[in-house]
Amino acid sequence: MEQSTRPGTGRLADRYGRVATDLRVSLTDRCNLRCSYCMPPEGLPWLPSPDILTDDEVIRLVGVAVRLLGVTEVRFTGGEPLLRPGLTRIVAAVAGLRPRPVLSLTTNGIGLGRLAPGLRDAGLDRVNVSLDTLDAERFARLAYRRRLAEVLAGLAGAAAAGLTPVKINSVLLRGINDDEAPALLRFALDHGYELRFIEQMPLDAQQAWDRSRMVTAAEILDALTAEFALLPDPAERGGAPAETWLVAGSSGPHGGLARVGVIGTVTRPFCGDCDRTRLTADGQVRDCLFARHESDLRTALRGGADDAELARRWQVAMSGKRAGHGIDDPTFLQPARPMSAIGG
Ligand code: SAM
Ligand code: SF4
C-alpha cells in the first residue's frame, strides 16, 4: 500500500524528496571516555535528569517512529549508551515492535564483553565499536582514560555473542594516530571486524575543529592503498554514509572478501541520500547532525499528546531538513549541542 505523507500517518519526508527511515536514538549524554574530538577532558555539564526521557518514554517515541512513520532501522547511541541502566529493557521493547526494526548500537565498547549476550538475547542485531588506536599510550592521550584493553575485550565479546558484523569506527587525528590506518585495517581483517574511518567533523564541544588539520578521506585512502589493494565494492550504497571497498587477498563475507569503508562527511558529503532522523536523550528531534534547530517532542509527550499527534510533530520536524550540512558555507556555525549529546 502506498504510504501517505498526511500528518499523523505515513513517513518522514522532506521537501527534497528524502525519506528518513533510519532513527538514531541518544540514550544519554554521559560518557566514560573523553575522546578529544568529542569532549573536553573535564567533561561537560550533563543534561539535567528530569529532562532525560524515561525508558518508557523512549520506547513510546521509538514505537511512534516505527509503527506510524516508516522507520525500519533503530540505532542506539550516546554519549555512551552502555551507561544507560535500562538499555537492555529498551532494546527488548523495541525489538518487540512490528514491523520489527533492525536494531544496532554505537558504543565505545567498555563493558560490552559483559553486556553483549544479554543485549543479543534482548534482540540487538549488531554493534559499531569506536576504536581509534591500537596503542595503549595513544589511547590514553586521545581518550584521557587508560581503557584500551576494555574496548578490545568489548569487541571480542560482541563477536562471540554473534552481534555481527561487528563494525569498528575510527577517527584519525593529525599528529596522534594519523599513521595508523593500515594497522587498524590489518587488525580488523585479522579479527573479522569491518572497519570504517570517519572524517573528523566540527561537532566537538570545545569547537576546536580545524579543517586544515583534518585527516581527509583522500589521505586515508592513500594510506590504505599503499599497503592494500582495494577493489570496487559491487554492493549498492543506498543511504549509507560509508563509501566501501573490498580488500584484495582478505577473507570475509563479501564474495569471500572483507570490506573497508570511509565516511567522508566533510570532503565527500552524502546529504542528498541521507535517510536519518535523530532523537536526543532529552526528547528533541534533530533532522541533521549539523542542525542548529531542534523540535521538542518531550513537552508534547509529557503534555498528553497521543501517538498521532507525536507522529505529526515528528513529520513537521523533518519536513524542514536542509539540502546539505553547509560545512563549506562561510556562514556555517557549529550546532550548540555537541556530538556527545547527539550521538553520531
Ligand atoms: N560513545 C559511543 C562511541 O564512541 O561509539 C557512541 C557515541 S559517539 C558520539 C558516536 C561516534 O561518533 C563514534 O564513532 C565517535 O568516534 C564519533 N565521533 C565523535 N565525535 C566526532 C567528531 N568530532 N568527528 C567525527 N566523529 C566523531
Ligand atoms: Fe564518549 Fe563516544 Fe564521545 Fe568518545 S566519541 S567521548 S566514547 S561519546
Coordinates of C-alpha atoms and ligand atoms in Angstrom, one line a residue:
M1 CA 0.0 0.0 0.0
E2 CA 1.3 3.5 -0.9
Q3 CA 2.3 5.3 2.3
S4 CA 0.8 8.8 2.6
T5 CA 2.5 11.9 3.9
R6 CA -0.6 13.3 5.5
P7 CA 0.2 14.4 9.0
G8 CA -0.3 11.6 11.6
T9 CA 0.3 8.8 9.2
G10 CA 3.0 7.8 6.7
R11 CA 6.6 8.7 6.6
L12 CA 9.3 11.3 7.4
A13 CA 9.7 13.1 4.1
D14 CA 11.4 16.4 3.4
R15 CA 10.9 18.9 0.6
Y16 CA 13.9 17.5 -1.3
G17 CA 12.3 14.1 -1.7
R18 CA 14.3 12.3 1.0
V19 CA 12.6 10.0 3.4
A20 CA 14.0 9.2 6.8
T21 CA 13.8 5.5 7.7
D22 CA 16.9 5.3 10.0
L23 CA 16.4 6.5 13.5
R24 CA 19.4 7.3 15.8
V25 CA 18.4 7.5 19.5
S26 CA 20.8 9.0 22.0
L27 CA 20.2 7.4 25.4
T28 CA 22.5 9.6 27.5
D29 CA 24.9 12.4 27.0
R30 CA 27.3 11.0 29.6
C31 CA 30.4 9.1 28.8
N32 CA 33.3 7.2 30.5
L33 CA 35.8 8.4 27.8
R34 CA 36.9 11.8 26.8
C35 CA 37.8 11.4 23.1
S36 CA 39.4 14.8 22.3
Y37 CA 37.5 15.2 19.1
C38 CA 34.2 14.9 21.0
M39 CA 34.5 16.2 24.6
P40 CA 36.9 18.2 26.8
P41 CA 38.9 16.2 29.4
E42 CA 36.9 17.7 32.3
G43 CA 33.6 16.5 30.8
L44 CA 30.6 18.7 30.2
P45 CA 27.6 20.0 32.1
W46 CA 25.3 16.9 31.7
L47 CA 21.7 17.2 30.8
P48 CA 19.5 17.6 33.9
S49 CA 18.0 14.2 34.9
P50 CA 14.3 15.4 34.8
D51 CA 14.8 16.4 31.2
I52 CA 16.0 12.9 30.1
L53 CA 13.3 10.7 28.6
T54 CA 12.4 7.7 30.8
D55 CA 12.8 4.2 29.4
D56 CA 9.0 4.1 28.8
E57 CA 9.1 7.5 27.0
V58 CA 11.9 6.3 24.8
I59 CA 10.0 3.2 23.9
R60 CA 6.9 5.1 23.2
L61 CA 8.6 7.6 20.8
V62 CA 10.5 4.8 19.0
G63 CA 7.2 3.0 18.7
V64 CA 5.6 6.0 17.1
A65 CA 8.6 6.2 14.6
V66 CA 8.4 2.5 13.7
R67 CA 4.6 1.9 13.7
L68 CA 3.4 5.2 12.3
L69 CA 6.3 6.8 10.4
G70 CA 8.0 4.0 8.4
V71 CA 11.3 3.8 10.4
T72 CA 12.9 0.5 9.7
E73 CA 16.3 0.8 11.5
V74 CA 16.9 2.0 15.0
R75 CA 20.4 2.7 16.3
F76 CA 21.1 3.4 20.0
T77 CA 23.9 5.7 20.8
G78 CA 25.1 8.2 23.4
G79 CA 27.2 9.7 24.9
E80 CA 27.9 6.1 25.9
P81 CA 24.7 4.0 25.6
L82 CA 26.1 1.2 27.7
L83 CA 25.9 3.6 30.7
R84 CA 22.1 3.7 30.4
P85 CA 20.8 1.3 33.1
G86 CA 17.6 0.5 31.1
L87 CA 19.4 -0.3 27.8
T88 CA 18.6 -4.0 27.6
R89 CA 14.9 -3.4 28.5
I90 CA 14.6 -0.7 25.9
V91 CA 16.2 -3.0 23.2
A92 CA 13.8 -5.8 24.1
A93 CA 10.8 -3.5 23.9
V94 CA 11.9 -2.0 20.5
A95 CA 12.6 -5.5 19.2
G96 CA 9.0 -6.4 20.0
L97 CA 7.7 -3.7 17.7
R98 CA 6.0 -4.7 14.5
P99 CA 7.2 -4.3 11.8
R100 CA 10.4 -5.3 13.7
P101 CA 13.2 -2.7 13.0
V102 CA 16.8 -3.7 12.6
L103 CA 18.5 -2.8 15.9
S104 CA 22.1 -1.7 16.3
L105 CA 24.2 0.1 18.9
T106 CA 27.2 2.5 18.6
T107 CA 29.4 2.2 21.6
N108 CA 32.9 2.7 22.9
G109 CA 32.8 -1.0 23.8
I110 CA 33.7 -0.6 27.5
G111 CA 31.6 -3.2 29.3
L112 CA 30.3 -4.7 26.1
G113 CA 32.0 -8.0 26.8
R114 CA 29.8 -8.5 29.8
L115 CA 26.6 -7.0 28.3
A116 CA 26.7 -8.4 24.8
P117 CA 25.0 -11.8 25.4
G118 CA 22.1 -10.1 27.2
L119 CA 21.7 -7.4 24.5
R120 CA 21.7 -10.1 21.8
D121 CA 19.1 -12.1 23.7
A122 CA 17.0 -8.9 24.0
G123 CA 17.1 -8.5 20.2
L124 CA 20.1 -6.4 19.3
D125 CA 21.3 -7.3 15.9
R126 CA 24.7 -5.7 15.6
V127 CA 27.2 -3.2 17.0
N128 CA 29.6 -0.5 15.9
V129 CA 32.5 -0.1 18.4
S130 CA 34.7 3.0 18.3
L131 CA 38.4 2.3 18.2
D132 CA 40.9 4.9 17.0
T133 CA 44.2 3.3 18.0
L134 CA 45.8 0.0 19.0
D135 CA 48.4 1.6 21.1
A136 CA 47.6 2.0 24.8
E137 CA 49.6 5.2 25.3
R138 CA 48.0 6.8 22.3
F139 CA 44.6 5.7 23.5
A140 CA 45.2 7.4 26.9
R141 CA 46.4 10.5 25.1
L142 CA 43.4 10.6 22.8
A143 CA 40.6 9.5 25.2
Y144 CA 42.1 10.6 28.6
R145 CA 41.4 7.2 30.1
R146 CA 43.6 4.1 30.2
R147 CA 40.9 1.7 28.9
L148 CA 42.1 0.3 25.6
A149 CA 42.1 -3.3 26.9
E150 CA 38.4 -3.0 27.9
V151 CA 37.5 -1.8 24.4
L152 CA 39.3 -4.7 22.8
A153 CA 37.5 -7.1 25.2
G154 CA 34.2 -5.5 24.2
L155 CA 34.9 -6.1 20.6
A156 CA 35.7 -9.7 21.2
G157 CA 32.6 -10.1 23.4
A158 CA 30.4 -8.7 20.7
A159 CA 31.7 -11.1 18.1
A160 CA 31.4 -14.0 20.5
A161 CA 27.8 -13.1 21.2
G162 CA 27.1 -13.0 17.5
L163 CA 26.4 -9.3 17.2
T164 CA 27.7 -9.4 13.7
P165 CA 29.0 -7.9 11.5
V166 CA 31.0 -6.2 14.3
K167 CA 32.0 -2.9 12.8
I168 CA 34.8 -0.6 14.0
N169 CA 34.5 3.2 13.7
S170 CA 37.9 5.0 13.6
V171 CA 38.6 8.7 13.6
L172 CA 42.2 9.8 12.7
L173 CA 43.7 12.8 14.3
R174 CA 46.8 14.5 12.8
G175 CA 49.9 14.0 14.9
I176 CA 48.2 11.5 17.1
N177 CA 47.1 8.4 15.2
D178 CA 47.1 9.5 11.5
D179 CA 49.7 6.9 10.7
E180 CA 47.5 4.0 12.0
A181 CA 45.1 3.4 9.1
P182 CA 46.9 0.3 7.7
A183 CA 47.4 -1.2 11.2
L184 CA 43.8 -0.7 12.1
L185 CA 42.8 -2.4 8.8
R186 CA 45.2 -5.3 9.5
F187 CA 43.7 -5.7 13.0
A188 CA 40.2 -5.6 11.6
L189 CA 41.0 -8.2 8.9
D190 CA 42.7 -10.5 11.5
H191 CA 39.7 -10.5 13.8
G192 CA 36.8 -10.4 11.2
Y193 CA 35.7 -6.9 12.1
E194 CA 34.5 -4.5 9.4
L195 CA 36.4 -1.2 9.6
R196 CA 35.2 2.3 8.7
F197 CA 37.1 5.5 9.0
I198 CA 35.1 8.7 9.8
E199 CA 36.5 12.1 8.9
Q200 CA 36.7 14.3 11.9
M201 CA 33.7 16.6 12.0
P202 CA 33.1 20.1 13.5
L203 CA 31.0 18.7 16.3
D204 CA 33.4 18.7 19.3
A205 CA 32.2 20.5 22.4
Q206 CA 35.4 22.6 22.5
Q207 CA 34.7 23.9 19.0
A208 CA 38.4 23.3 18.2
W209 CA 37.9 21.6 14.8
D210 CA 40.2 22.9 12.2
R211 CA 39.6 21.9 8.6
S212 CA 43.2 22.4 7.7
R213 CA 44.3 19.8 10.3
M214 CA 41.6 17.2 9.5
V215 CA 42.8 13.9 8.0
T216 CA 40.8 13.7 4.8
A217 CA 39.1 10.7 3.2
A218 CA 41.6 11.0 0.3
E219 CA 44.6 10.8 2.7
I220 CA 43.1 7.8 4.5
L221 CA 42.6 6.0 1.1
D222 CA 46.2 6.9 0.1
A223 CA 47.5 5.3 3.3
L224 CA 45.4 2.2 2.8
T225 CA 46.2 1.7 -0.8
A226 CA 49.9 2.0 0.0
E227 CA 49.6 -1.4 1.7
F228 CA 46.4 -3.0 0.5
A229 CA 44.8 -3.4 -2.9
L230 CA 41.2 -2.1 -2.7
L231 CA 38.6 -3.3 -5.2
P232 CA 35.3 -1.7 -6.1
D233 CA 32.5 -2.9 -3.9
P234 CA 29.6 -4.1 -6.0
A235 CA 27.1 -3.5 -3.1
E236 CA 24.5 -0.7 -3.5
R237 CA 25.5 2.2 -1.3
G238 CA 21.9 3.4 -0.8
G239 CA 21.6 5.9 2.0
A240 CA 24.8 4.5 3.7
P241 CA 27.3 7.2 4.6
A242 CA 30.4 5.0 4.0
E243 CA 32.0 4.5 0.6
T244 CA 33.2 1.0 0.7
W245 CA 35.8 -1.2 -0.9
L246 CA 36.7 -4.9 -0.8
V247 CA 40.2 -5.8 0.3
A248 CA 42.0 -8.0 -2.2
G249 CA 43.6 -11.1 -0.6
S250 CA 41.5 -10.8 2.6
S251 CA 38.8 -13.3 3.7
G252 CA 35.4 -12.2 4.6
P253 CA 31.7 -12.4 3.9
H254 CA 31.5 -10.2 0.8
G255 CA 32.1 -12.6 -2.0
G256 CA 34.9 -14.2 0.1
L257 CA 36.5 -10.8 0.8
A258 CA 36.4 -8.3 3.7
R259 CA 35.1 -4.7 3.3
V260 CA 36.6 -1.4 4.4
G261 CA 34.7 1.9 4.4
V262 CA 35.4 5.6 4.6
I263 CA 32.8 8.2 5.7
G264 CA 33.9 11.5 4.2
T265 CA 31.2 13.6 5.7
V266 CA 33.3 16.8 5.2
T267 CA 35.1 16.3 1.9
R268 CA 32.6 13.8 0.2
P269 CA 29.2 14.8 1.6
F270 CA 26.3 12.4 1.1
C271 CA 23.5 14.7 2.2
G272 CA 21.5 14.1 -1.0
D273 CA 20.9 10.5 0.0
C274 CA 20.5 11.0 3.8
D275 CA 17.8 8.8 5.4
R276 CA 18.4 9.7 9.0
T277 CA 16.3 11.2 11.8
R278 CA 17.6 11.7 15.3
L279 CA 16.1 11.7 18.8
T280 CA 18.2 13.1 21.7
A281 CA 18.2 11.8 25.2
D282 CA 16.0 14.8 26.3
G283 CA 13.4 14.2 23.6
Q284 CA 14.4 16.6 20.8
V285 CA 14.1 15.6 17.2
R286 CA 17.1 16.6 15.0
D287 CA 16.8 16.5 11.3
C288 CA 20.6 16.5 10.8
L289 CA 23.8 16.0 12.8
F290 CA 24.7 19.7 12.0
A291 CA 21.2 21.2 12.6
R292 CA 21.1 24.3 14.7
H293 CA 17.4 23.8 15.2
E294 CA 15.6 21.0 17.2
S295 CA 12.0 20.1 17.6
D296 CA 10.7 19.3 21.1
L297 CA 8.7 16.1 21.4
R298 CA 9.2 15.7 25.1
T299 CA 6.9 18.6 26.1
A300 CA 4.2 17.3 23.8
L301 CA 4.7 13.7 25.1
R302 CA 4.5 14.8 28.8
G303 CA 1.6 17.1 28.0
G304 CA -0.5 14.1 26.9
A305 CA -0.2 14.2 23.1
D306 CA -1.5 11.0 21.5
D307 CA 0.7 8.9 19.1
A308 CA -0.9 10.5 16.0
E309 CA 0.0 14.0 17.3
L310 CA 3.5 13.0 18.2
A311 CA 3.9 11.5 14.7
R312 CA 2.5 14.7 13.1
R313 CA 5.0 16.8 15.1
W314 CA 7.9 14.5 14.0
Q315 CA 6.9 14.8 10.4
V316 CA 6.8 18.6 10.7
A317 CA 10.2 18.5 12.3
M318 CA 11.7 16.5 9.4
S319 CA 10.0 18.4 6.6
G320 CA 12.3 21.4 7.0
K321 CA 15.5 19.5 6.7
R322 CA 18.1 21.5 4.7
A323 CA 19.6 20.2 1.5
G324 CA 23.1 19.9 2.9
H325 CA 25.1 20.3 6.0
G326 CA 26.7 23.5 4.8
I327 CA 30.2 23.0 6.4
D328 CA 31.7 24.6 3.3
D329 CA 29.4 27.6 3.6
P330 CA 31.2 30.7 5.0
T331 CA 28.2 31.2 7.3
F332 CA 28.4 27.7 8.8
L333 CA 28.1 27.6 12.5
Q334 CA 28.5 24.5 14.7
P335 CA 25.4 23.3 16.4
A336 CA 25.2 24.3 20.1
R337 CA 24.6 20.6 21.0
P338 CA 27.9 18.7 20.8
M339 CA 28.3 15.2 19.2
S340 CA 28.4 13.6 22.7
A341 CA 24.7 14.7 23.1
I342 CA 23.7 14.0 19.6
G343 CA 25.1 10.6 19.1
G344 CA 26.7 10.2 15.7
Ligands
SAM1 N1 30.2 6.7 22.8 C1 29.9 5.9 21.7 C2 31.0 5.8 20.7 O1 32.0 6.4 20.9 O2 30.9 5.0 19.8 C3 28.7 6.5 20.9 C4 28.6 8.0 20.7 S1 29.9 8.7 19.7 C5 29.4 10.4 19.7 C6 29.5 8.1 18.1 C7 30.5 8.1 17.1 O3 30.8 9.5 16.8 C8 31.9 7.5 17.5 O4 32.3 6.5 16.5 C9 32.8 8.6 17.5 O5 34.1 8.2 17.1 C10 32.2 9.6 16.6 N2 32.6 11.0 16.8 C11 32.5 11.7 17.9 N3 32.9 13.0 17.7 C12 33.3 13.0 16.4 C13 33.8 14.1 15.6 N4 34.0 15.3 16.0 N5 34.0 13.8 14.3 C14 33.8 12.5 13.8 N6 33.3 11.5 14.5 C15 33.1 11.8 15.8
SF4_2 FE1 32.5 9.2 24.6 FE2 31.9 8.3 22.2 FE3 32.4 10.9 22.6 FE4 34.4 9.1 22.8 S1 33.2 9.6 21.0 S2 33.9 10.8 24.3 S3 33.4 7.4 23.6 S4 30.7 9.8 23.4

